[in-house]
PDB file of N, CA and C in Angstrom:
ATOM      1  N   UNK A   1     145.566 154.807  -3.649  1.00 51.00           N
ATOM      2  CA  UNK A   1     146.956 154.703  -3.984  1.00 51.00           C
ATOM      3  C   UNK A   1     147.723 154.214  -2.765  1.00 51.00           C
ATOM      4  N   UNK A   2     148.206 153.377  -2.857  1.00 50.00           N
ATOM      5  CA  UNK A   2     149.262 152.552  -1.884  1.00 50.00           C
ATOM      6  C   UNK A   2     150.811 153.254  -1.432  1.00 50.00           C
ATOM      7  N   UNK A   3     150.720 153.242  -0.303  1.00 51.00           N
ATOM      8  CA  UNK A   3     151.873 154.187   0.235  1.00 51.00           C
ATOM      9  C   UNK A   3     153.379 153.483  -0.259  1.00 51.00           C
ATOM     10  N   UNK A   4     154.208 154.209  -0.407  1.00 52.00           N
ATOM     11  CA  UNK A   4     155.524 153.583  -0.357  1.00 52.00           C
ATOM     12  C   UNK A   4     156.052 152.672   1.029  1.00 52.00           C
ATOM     13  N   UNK A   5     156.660 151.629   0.565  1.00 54.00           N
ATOM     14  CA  UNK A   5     157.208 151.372   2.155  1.00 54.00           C
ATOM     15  C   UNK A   5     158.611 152.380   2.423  1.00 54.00           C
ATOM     16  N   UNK A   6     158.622 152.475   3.674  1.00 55.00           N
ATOM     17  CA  UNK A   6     159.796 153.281   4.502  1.00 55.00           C
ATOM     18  C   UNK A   6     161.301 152.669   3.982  1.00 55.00           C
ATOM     19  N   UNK A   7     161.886 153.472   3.720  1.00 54.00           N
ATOM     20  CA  UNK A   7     163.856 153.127   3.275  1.00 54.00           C
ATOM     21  C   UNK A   7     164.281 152.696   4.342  1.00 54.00           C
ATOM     22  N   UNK A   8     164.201 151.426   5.258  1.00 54.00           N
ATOM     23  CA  UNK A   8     164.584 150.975   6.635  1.00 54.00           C
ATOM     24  C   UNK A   8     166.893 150.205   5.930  1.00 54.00           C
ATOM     25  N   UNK A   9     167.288 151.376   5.344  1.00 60.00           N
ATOM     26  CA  UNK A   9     168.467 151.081   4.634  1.00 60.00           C
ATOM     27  C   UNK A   9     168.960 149.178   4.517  1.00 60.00           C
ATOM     28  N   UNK A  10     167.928 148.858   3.466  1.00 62.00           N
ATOM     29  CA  UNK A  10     168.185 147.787   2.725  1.00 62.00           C
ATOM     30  C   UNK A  10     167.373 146.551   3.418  1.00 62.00           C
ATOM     31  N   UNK A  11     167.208 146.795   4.776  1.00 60.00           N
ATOM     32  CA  UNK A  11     166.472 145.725   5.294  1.00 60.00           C
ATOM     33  C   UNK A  11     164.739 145.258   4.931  1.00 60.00           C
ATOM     34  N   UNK A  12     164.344 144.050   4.584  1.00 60.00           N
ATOM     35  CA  UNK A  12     162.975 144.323   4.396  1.00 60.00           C
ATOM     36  C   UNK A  12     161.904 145.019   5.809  1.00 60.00           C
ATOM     37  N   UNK A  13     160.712 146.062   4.948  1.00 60.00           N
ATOM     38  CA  UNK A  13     160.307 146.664   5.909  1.00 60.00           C
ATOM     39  C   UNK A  13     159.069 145.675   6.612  1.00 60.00           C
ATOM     40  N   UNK A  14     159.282 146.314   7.935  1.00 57.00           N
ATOM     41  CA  UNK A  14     158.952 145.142   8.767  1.00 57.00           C
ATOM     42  C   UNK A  14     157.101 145.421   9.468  1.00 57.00           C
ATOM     43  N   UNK A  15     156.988 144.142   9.065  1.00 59.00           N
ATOM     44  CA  UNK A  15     155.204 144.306   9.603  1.00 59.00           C
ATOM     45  C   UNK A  15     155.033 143.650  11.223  1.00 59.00           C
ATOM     46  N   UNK A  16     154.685 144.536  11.869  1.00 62.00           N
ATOM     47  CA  UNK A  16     155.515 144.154  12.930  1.00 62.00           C
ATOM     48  C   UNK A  16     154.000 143.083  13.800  1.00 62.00           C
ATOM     49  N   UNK A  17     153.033 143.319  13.172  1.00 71.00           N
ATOM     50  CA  UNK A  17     151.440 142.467  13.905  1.00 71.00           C
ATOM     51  C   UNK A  17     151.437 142.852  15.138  1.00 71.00           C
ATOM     52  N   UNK A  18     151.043 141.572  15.393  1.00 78.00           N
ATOM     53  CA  UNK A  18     151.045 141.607  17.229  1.00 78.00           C
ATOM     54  C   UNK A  18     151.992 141.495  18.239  1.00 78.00           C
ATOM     55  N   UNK A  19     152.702 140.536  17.422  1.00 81.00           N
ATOM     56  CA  UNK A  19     153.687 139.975  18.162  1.00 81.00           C
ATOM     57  C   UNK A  19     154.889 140.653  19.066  1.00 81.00           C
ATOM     58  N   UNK A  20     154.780 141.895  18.232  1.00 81.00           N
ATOM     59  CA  UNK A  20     155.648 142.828  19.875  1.00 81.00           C
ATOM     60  C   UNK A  20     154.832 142.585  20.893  1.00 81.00           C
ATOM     61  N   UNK A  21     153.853 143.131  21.224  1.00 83.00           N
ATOM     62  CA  UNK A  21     152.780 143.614  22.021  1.00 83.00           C
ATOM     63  C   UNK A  21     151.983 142.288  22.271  1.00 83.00           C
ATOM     64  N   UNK A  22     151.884 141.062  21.802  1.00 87.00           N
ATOM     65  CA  UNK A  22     152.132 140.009  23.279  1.00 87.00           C
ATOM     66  C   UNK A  22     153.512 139.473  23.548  1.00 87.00           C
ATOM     67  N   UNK A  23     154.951 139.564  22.756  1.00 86.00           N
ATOM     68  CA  UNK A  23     155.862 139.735  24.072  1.00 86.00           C
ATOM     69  C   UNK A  23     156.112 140.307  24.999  1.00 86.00           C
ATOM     70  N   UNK A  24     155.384 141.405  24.718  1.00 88.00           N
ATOM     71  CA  UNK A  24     155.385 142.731  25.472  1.00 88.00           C
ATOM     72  C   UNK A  24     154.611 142.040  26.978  1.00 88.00           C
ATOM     73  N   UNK A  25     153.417 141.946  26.541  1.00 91.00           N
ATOM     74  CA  UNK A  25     152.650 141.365  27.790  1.00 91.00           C
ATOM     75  C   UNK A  25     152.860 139.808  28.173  1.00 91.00           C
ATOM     76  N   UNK A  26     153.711 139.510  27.839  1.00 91.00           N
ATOM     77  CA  UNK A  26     154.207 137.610  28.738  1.00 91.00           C
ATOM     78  C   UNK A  26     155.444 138.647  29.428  1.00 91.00           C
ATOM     79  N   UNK A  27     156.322 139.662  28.522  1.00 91.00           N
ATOM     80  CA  UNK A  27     157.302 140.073  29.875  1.00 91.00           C
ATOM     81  C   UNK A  27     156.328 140.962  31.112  1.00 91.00           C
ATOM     82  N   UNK A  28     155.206 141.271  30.925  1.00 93.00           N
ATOM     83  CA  UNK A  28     154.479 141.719  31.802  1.00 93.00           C
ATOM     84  C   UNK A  28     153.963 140.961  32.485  1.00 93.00           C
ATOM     85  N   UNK A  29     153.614 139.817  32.182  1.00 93.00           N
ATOM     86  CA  UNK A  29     152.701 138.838  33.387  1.00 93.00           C
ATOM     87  C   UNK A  29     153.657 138.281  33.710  1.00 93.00           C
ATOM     88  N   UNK A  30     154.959 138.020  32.940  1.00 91.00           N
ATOM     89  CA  UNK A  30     156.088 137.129  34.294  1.00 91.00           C
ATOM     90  C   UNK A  30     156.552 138.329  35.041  1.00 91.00           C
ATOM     91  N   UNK A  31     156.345 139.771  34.967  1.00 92.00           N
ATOM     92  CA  UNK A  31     156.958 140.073  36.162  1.00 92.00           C
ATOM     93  C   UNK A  31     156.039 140.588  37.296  1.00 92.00           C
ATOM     94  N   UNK A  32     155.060 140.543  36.439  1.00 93.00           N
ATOM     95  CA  UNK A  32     153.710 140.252  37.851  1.00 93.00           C
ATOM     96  C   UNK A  32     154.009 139.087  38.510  1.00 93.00           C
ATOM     97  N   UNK A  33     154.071 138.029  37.989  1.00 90.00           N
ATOM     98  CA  UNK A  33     153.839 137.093  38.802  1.00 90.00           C
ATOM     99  C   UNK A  33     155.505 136.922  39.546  1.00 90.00           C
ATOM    100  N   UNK A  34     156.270 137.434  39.401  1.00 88.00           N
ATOM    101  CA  UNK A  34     157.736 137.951  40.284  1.00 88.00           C
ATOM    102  C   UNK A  34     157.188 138.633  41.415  1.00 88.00           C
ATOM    103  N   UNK A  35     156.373 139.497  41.267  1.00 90.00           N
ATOM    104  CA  UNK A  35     155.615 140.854  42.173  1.00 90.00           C
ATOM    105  C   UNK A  35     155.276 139.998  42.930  1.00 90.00           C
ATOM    106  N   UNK A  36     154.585 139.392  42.486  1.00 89.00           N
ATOM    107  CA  UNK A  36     153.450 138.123  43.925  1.00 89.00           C
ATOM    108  C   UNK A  36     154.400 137.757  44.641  1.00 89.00           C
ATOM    109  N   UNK A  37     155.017 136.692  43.922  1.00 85.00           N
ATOM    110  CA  UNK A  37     156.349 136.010  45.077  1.00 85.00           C
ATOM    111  C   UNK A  37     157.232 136.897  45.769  1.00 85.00           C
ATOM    112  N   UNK A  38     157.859 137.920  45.393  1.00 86.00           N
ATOM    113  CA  UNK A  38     158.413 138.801  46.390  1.00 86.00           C
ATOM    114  C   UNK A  38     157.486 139.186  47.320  1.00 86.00           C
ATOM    115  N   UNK A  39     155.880 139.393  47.238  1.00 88.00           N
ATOM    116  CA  UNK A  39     154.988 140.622  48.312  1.00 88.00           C
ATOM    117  C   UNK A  39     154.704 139.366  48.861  1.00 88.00           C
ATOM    118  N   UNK A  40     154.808 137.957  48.419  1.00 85.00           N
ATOM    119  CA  UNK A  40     154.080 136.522  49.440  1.00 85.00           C
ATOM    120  C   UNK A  40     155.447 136.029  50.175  1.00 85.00           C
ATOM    121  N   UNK A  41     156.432 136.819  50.121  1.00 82.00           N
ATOM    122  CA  UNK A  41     157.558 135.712  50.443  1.00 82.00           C
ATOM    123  C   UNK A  41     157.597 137.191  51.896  1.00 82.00           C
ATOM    124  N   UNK A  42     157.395 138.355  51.556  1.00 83.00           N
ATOM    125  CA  UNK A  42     157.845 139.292  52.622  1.00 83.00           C
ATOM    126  C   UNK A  42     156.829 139.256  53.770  1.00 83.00           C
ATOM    127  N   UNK A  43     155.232 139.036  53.064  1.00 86.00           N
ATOM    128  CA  UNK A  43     154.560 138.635  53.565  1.00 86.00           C
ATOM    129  C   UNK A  43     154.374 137.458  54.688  1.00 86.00           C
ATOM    130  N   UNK A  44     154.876 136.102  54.385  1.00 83.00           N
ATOM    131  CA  UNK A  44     155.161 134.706  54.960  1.00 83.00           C
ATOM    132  C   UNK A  44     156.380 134.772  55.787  1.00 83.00           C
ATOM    133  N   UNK A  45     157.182 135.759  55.936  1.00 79.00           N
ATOM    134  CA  UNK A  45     158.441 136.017  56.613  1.00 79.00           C
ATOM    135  C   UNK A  45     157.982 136.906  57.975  1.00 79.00           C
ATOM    136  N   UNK A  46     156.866 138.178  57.845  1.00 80.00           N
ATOM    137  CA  UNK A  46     156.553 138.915  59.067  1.00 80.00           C
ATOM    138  C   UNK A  46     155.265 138.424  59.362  1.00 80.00           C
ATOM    139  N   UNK A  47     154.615 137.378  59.019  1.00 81.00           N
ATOM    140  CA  UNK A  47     153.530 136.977  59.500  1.00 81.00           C
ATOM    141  C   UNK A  47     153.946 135.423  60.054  1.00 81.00           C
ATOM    142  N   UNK A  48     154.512 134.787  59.473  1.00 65.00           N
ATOM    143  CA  UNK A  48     154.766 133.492  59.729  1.00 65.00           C
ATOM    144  C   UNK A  48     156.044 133.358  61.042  1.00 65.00           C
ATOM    145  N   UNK A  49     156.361 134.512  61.684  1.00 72.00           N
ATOM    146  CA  UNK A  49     157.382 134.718  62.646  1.00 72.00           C
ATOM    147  C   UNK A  49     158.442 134.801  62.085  1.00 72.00           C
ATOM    148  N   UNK A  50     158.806 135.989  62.362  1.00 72.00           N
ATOM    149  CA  UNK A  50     160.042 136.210  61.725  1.00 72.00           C
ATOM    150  C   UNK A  50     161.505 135.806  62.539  1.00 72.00           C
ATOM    151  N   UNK A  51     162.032 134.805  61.140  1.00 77.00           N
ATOM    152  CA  UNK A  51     162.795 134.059  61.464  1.00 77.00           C
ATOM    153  C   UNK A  51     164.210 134.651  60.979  1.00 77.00           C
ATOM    154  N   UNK A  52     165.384 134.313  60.672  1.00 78.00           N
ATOM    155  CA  UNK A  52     166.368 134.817  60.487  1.00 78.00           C
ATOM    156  C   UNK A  52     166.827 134.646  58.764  1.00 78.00           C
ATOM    157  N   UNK A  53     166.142 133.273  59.034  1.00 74.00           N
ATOM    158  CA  UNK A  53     166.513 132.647  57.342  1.00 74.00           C
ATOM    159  C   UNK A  53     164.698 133.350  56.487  1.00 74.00           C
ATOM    160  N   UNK A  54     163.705 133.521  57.229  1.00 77.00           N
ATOM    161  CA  UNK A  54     162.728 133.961  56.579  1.00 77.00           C
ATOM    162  C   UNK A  54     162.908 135.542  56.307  1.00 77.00           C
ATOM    163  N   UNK A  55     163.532 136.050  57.206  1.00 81.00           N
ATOM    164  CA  UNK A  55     164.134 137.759  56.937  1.00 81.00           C
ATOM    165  C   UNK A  55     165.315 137.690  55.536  1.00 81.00           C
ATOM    166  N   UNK A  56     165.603 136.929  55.730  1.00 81.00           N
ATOM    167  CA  UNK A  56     167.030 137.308  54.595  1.00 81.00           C
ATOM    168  C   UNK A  56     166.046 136.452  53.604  1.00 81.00           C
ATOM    169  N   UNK A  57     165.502 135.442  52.966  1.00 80.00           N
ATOM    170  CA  UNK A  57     164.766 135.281  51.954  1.00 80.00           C
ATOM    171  C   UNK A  57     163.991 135.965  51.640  1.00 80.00           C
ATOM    172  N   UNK A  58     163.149 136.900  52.135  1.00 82.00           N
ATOM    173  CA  UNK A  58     162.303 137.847  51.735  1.00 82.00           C
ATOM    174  C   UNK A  58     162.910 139.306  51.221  1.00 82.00           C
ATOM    175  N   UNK A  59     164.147 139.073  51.674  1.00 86.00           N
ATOM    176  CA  UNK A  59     164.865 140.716  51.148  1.00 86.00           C
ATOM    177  C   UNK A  59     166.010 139.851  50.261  1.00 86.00           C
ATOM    178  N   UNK A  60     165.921 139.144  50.065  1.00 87.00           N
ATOM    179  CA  UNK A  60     167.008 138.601  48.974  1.00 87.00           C
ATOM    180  C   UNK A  60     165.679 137.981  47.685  1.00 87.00           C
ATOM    181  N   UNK A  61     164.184 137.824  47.870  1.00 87.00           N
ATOM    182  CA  UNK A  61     163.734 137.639  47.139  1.00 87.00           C
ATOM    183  C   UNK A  61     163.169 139.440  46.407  1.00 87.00           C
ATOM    184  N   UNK A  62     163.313 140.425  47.118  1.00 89.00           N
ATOM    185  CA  UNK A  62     162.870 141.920  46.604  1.00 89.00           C
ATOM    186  C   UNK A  62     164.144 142.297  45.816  1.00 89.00           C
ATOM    187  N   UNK A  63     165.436 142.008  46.285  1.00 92.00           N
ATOM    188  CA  UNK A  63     166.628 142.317  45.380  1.00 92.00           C
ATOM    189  C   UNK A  63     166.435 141.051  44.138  1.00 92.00           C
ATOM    190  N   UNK A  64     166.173 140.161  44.141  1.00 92.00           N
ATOM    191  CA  UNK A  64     165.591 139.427  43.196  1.00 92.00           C
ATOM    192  C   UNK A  64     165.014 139.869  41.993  1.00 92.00           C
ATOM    193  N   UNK A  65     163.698 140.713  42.412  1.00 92.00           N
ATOM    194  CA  UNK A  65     162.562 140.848  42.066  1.00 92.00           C
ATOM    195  C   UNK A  65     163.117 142.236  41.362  1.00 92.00           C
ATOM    196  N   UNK A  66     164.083 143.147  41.944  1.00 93.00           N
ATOM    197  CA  UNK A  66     164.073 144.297  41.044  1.00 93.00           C
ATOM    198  C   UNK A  66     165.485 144.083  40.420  1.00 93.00           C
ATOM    199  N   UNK A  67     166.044 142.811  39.929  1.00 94.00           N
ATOM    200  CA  UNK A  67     166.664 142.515  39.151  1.00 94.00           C
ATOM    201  C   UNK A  67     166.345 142.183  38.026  1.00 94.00           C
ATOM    202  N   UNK A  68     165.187 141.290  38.036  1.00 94.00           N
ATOM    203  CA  UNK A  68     163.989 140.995  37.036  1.00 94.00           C
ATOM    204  C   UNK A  68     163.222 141.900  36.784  1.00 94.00           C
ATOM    205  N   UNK A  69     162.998 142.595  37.455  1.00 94.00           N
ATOM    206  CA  UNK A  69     162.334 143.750  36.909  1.00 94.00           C
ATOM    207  C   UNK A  69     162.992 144.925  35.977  1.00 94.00           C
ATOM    208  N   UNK A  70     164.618 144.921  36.054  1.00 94.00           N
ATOM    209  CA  UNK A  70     165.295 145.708  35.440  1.00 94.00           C
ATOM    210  C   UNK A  70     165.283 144.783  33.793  1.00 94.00           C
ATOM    211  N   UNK A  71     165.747 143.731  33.920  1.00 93.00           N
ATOM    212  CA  UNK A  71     165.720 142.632  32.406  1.00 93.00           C
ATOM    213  C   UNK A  71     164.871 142.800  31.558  1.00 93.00           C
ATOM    214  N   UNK A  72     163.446 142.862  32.006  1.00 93.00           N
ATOM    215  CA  UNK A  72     161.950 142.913  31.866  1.00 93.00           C
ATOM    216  C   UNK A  72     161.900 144.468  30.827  1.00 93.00           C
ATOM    217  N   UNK A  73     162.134 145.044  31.838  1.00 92.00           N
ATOM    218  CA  UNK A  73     161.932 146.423  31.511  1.00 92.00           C
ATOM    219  C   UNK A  73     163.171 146.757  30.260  1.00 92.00           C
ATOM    220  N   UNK A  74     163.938 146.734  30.485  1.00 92.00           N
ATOM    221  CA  UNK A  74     165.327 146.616  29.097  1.00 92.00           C
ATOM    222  C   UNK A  74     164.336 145.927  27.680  1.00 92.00           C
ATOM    223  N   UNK A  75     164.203 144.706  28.401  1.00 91.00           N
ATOM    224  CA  UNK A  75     163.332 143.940  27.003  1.00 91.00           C
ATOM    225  C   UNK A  75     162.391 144.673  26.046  1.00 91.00           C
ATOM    226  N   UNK A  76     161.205 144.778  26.892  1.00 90.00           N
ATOM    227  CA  UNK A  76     160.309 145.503  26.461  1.00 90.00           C
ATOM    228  C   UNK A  76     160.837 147.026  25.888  1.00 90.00           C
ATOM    229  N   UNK A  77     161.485 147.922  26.302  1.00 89.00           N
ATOM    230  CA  UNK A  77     161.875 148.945  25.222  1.00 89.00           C
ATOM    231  C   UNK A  77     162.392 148.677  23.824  1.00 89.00           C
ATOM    232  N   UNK A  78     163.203 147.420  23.912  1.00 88.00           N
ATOM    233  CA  UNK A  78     163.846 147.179  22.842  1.00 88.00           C
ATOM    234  C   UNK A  78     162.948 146.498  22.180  1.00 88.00           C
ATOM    235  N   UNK A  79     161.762 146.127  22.298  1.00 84.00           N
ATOM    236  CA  UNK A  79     160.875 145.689  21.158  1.00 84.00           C
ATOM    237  C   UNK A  79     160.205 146.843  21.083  1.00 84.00           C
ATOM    238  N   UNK A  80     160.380 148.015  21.266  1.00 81.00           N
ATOM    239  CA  UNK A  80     159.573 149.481  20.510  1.00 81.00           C
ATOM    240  C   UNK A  80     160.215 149.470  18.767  1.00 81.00           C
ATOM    241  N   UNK A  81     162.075 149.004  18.942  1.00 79.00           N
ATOM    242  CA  UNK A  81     162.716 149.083  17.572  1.00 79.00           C
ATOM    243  C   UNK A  81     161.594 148.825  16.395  1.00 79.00           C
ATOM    244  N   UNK A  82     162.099 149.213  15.483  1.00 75.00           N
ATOM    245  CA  UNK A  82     162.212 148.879  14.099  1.00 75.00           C
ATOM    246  C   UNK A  82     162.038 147.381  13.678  1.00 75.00           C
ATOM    247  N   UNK A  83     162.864 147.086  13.855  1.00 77.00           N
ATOM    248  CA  UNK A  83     163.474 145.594  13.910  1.00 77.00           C
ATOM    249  C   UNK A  83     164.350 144.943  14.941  1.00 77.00           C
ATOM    250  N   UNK A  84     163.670 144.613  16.285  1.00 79.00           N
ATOM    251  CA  UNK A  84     164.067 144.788  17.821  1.00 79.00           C
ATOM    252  C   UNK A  84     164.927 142.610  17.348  1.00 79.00           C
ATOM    253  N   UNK A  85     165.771 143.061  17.806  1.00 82.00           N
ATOM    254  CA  UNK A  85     166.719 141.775  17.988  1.00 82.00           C
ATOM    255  C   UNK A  85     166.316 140.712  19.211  1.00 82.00           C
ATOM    256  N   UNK A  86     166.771 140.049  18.934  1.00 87.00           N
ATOM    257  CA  UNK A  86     166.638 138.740  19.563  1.00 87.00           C
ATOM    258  C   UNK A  86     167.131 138.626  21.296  1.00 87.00           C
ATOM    259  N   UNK A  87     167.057 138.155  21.999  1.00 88.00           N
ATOM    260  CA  UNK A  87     167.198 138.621  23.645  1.00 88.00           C
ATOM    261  C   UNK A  87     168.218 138.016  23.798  1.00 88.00           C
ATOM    262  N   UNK A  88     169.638 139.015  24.286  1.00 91.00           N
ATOM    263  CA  UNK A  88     170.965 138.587  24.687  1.00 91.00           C
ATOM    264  C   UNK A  88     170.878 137.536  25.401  1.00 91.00           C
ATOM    265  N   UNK A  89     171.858 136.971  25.776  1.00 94.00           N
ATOM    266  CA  UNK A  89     171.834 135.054  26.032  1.00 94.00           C
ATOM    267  C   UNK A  89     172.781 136.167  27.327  1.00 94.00           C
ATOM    268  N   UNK A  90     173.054 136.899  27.735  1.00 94.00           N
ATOM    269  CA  UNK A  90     172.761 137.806  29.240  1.00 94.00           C
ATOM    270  C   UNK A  90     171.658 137.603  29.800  1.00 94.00           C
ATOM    271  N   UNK A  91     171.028 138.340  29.030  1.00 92.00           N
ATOM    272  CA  UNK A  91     169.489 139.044  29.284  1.00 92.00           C
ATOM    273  C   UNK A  91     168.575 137.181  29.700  1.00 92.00           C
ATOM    274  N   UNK A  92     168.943 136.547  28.795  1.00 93.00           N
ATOM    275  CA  UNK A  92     167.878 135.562  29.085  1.00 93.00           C
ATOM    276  C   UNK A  92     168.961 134.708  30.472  1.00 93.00           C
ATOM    277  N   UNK A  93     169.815 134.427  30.319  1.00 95.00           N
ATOM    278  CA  UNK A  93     170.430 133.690  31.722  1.00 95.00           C
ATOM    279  C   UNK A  93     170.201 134.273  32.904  1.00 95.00           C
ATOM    280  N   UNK A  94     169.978 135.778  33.055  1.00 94.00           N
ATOM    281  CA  UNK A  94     169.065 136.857  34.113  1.00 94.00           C
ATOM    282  C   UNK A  94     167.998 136.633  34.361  1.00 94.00           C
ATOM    283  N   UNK A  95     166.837 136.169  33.417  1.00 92.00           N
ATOM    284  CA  UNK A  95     165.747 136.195  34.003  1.00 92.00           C
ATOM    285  C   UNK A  95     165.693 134.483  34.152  1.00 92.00           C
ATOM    286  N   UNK A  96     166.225 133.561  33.833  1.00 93.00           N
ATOM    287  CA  UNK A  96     166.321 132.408  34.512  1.00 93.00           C
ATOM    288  C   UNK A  96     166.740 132.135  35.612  1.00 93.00           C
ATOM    289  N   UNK A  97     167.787 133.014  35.784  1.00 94.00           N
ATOM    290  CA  UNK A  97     168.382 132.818  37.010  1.00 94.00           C
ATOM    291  C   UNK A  97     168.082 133.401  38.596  1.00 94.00           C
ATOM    292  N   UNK A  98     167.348 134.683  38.286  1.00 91.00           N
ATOM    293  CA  UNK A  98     165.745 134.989  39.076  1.00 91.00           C
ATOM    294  C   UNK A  98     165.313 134.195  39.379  1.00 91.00           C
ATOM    295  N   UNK A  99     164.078 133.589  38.138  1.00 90.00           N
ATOM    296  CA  UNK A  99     163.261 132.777  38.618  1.00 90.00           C
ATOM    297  C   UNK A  99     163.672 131.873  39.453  1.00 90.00           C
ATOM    298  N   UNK A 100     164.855 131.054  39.037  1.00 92.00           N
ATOM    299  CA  UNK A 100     165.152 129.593  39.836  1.00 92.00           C
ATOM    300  C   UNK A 100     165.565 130.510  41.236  1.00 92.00           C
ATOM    301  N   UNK A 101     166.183 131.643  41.427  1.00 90.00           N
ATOM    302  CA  UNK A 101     166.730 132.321  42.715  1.00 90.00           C
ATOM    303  C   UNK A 101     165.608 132.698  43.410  1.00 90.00           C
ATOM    304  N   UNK A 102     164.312 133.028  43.116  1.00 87.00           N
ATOM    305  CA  UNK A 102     162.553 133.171  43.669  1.00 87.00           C
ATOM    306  C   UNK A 102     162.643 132.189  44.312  1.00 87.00           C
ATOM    307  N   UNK A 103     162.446 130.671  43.522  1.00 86.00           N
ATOM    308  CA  UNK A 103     162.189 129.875  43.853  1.00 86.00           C
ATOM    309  C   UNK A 103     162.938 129.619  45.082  1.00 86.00           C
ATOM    310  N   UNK A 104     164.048 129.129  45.738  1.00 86.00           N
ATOM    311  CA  UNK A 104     165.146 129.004  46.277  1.00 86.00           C
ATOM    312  C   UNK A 104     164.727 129.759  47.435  1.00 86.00           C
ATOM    313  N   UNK A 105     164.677 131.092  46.914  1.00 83.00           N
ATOM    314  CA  UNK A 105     164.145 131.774  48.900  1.00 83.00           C
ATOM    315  C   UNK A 105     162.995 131.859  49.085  1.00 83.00           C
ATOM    316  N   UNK A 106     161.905 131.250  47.943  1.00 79.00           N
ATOM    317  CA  UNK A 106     160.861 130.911  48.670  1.00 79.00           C
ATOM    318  C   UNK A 106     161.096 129.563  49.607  1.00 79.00           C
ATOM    319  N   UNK A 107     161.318 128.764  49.103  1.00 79.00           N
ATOM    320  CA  UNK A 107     161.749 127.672  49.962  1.00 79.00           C
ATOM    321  C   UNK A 107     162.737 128.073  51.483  1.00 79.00           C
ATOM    322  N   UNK A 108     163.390 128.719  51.523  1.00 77.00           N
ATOM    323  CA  UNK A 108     163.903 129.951  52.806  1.00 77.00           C
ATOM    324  C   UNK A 108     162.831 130.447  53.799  1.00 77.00           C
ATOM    325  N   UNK A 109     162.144 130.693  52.836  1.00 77.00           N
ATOM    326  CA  UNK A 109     160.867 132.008  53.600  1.00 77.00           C
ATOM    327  C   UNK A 109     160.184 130.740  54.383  1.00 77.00           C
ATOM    328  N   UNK A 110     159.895 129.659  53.648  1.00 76.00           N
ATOM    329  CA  UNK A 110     158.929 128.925  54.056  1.00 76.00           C
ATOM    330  C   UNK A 110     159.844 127.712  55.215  1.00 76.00           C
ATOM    331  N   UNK A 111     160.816 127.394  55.149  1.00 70.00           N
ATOM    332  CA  UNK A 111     161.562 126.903  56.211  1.00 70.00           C
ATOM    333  C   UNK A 111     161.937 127.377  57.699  1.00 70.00           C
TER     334      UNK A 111
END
């Protein structure tokens, strides 16, 4: 005998597959790969002689990094929902604007 579906009040009930759980893990491997560039940029700053512009790119790429890491982390709870909504056009101009800001003091670190 086949279960009832859940009263999700009027909305169709939702089969949710995989697809949380690999957005789940692409917001996990982009913020691994955030992790790298912040630990290679702090890294390339006290090994590569620490310079003035390589000190402030490496701590402006960790405030970076746990900015993206806050977005990341927001995201992923909100695909636990029911029926988890679509990613605020905030939320996504944040983690673009990271990345391209990574990028930027890596080029710092490495100058």
């Amino acid at each position: 005998m086949a279960t009832p579906p859940e009263d999700t009040g009027g909305a169709p009930a939702r089969d949710p597959g995989l697809q949380p759980e690999r957005t789940r893990l692409a917001w996990r491997r982009t913020t691994l790969s955030c992790t790298v560039v912040a630990v290679l940029a702090a890294r390339q700053a006290v090994h590569g002689g620490a310079t003035g512009a390589g000190i402030a790119g490496a701590a402006l790429s960790a405030l970076v990094w746990l900015a993206f890491l806050g977005v990341a982390h927001r995201r992923t709870l909100t695909l636990d929902a029911a029926v988890p909504g679509p990613l605020p056009a905030r939320a996504a101009i944040a983690a673009a604007g990271c990345t391209i800001l990574l990028a930027l003091f890596a080029v710092a670190v490495l100058a």
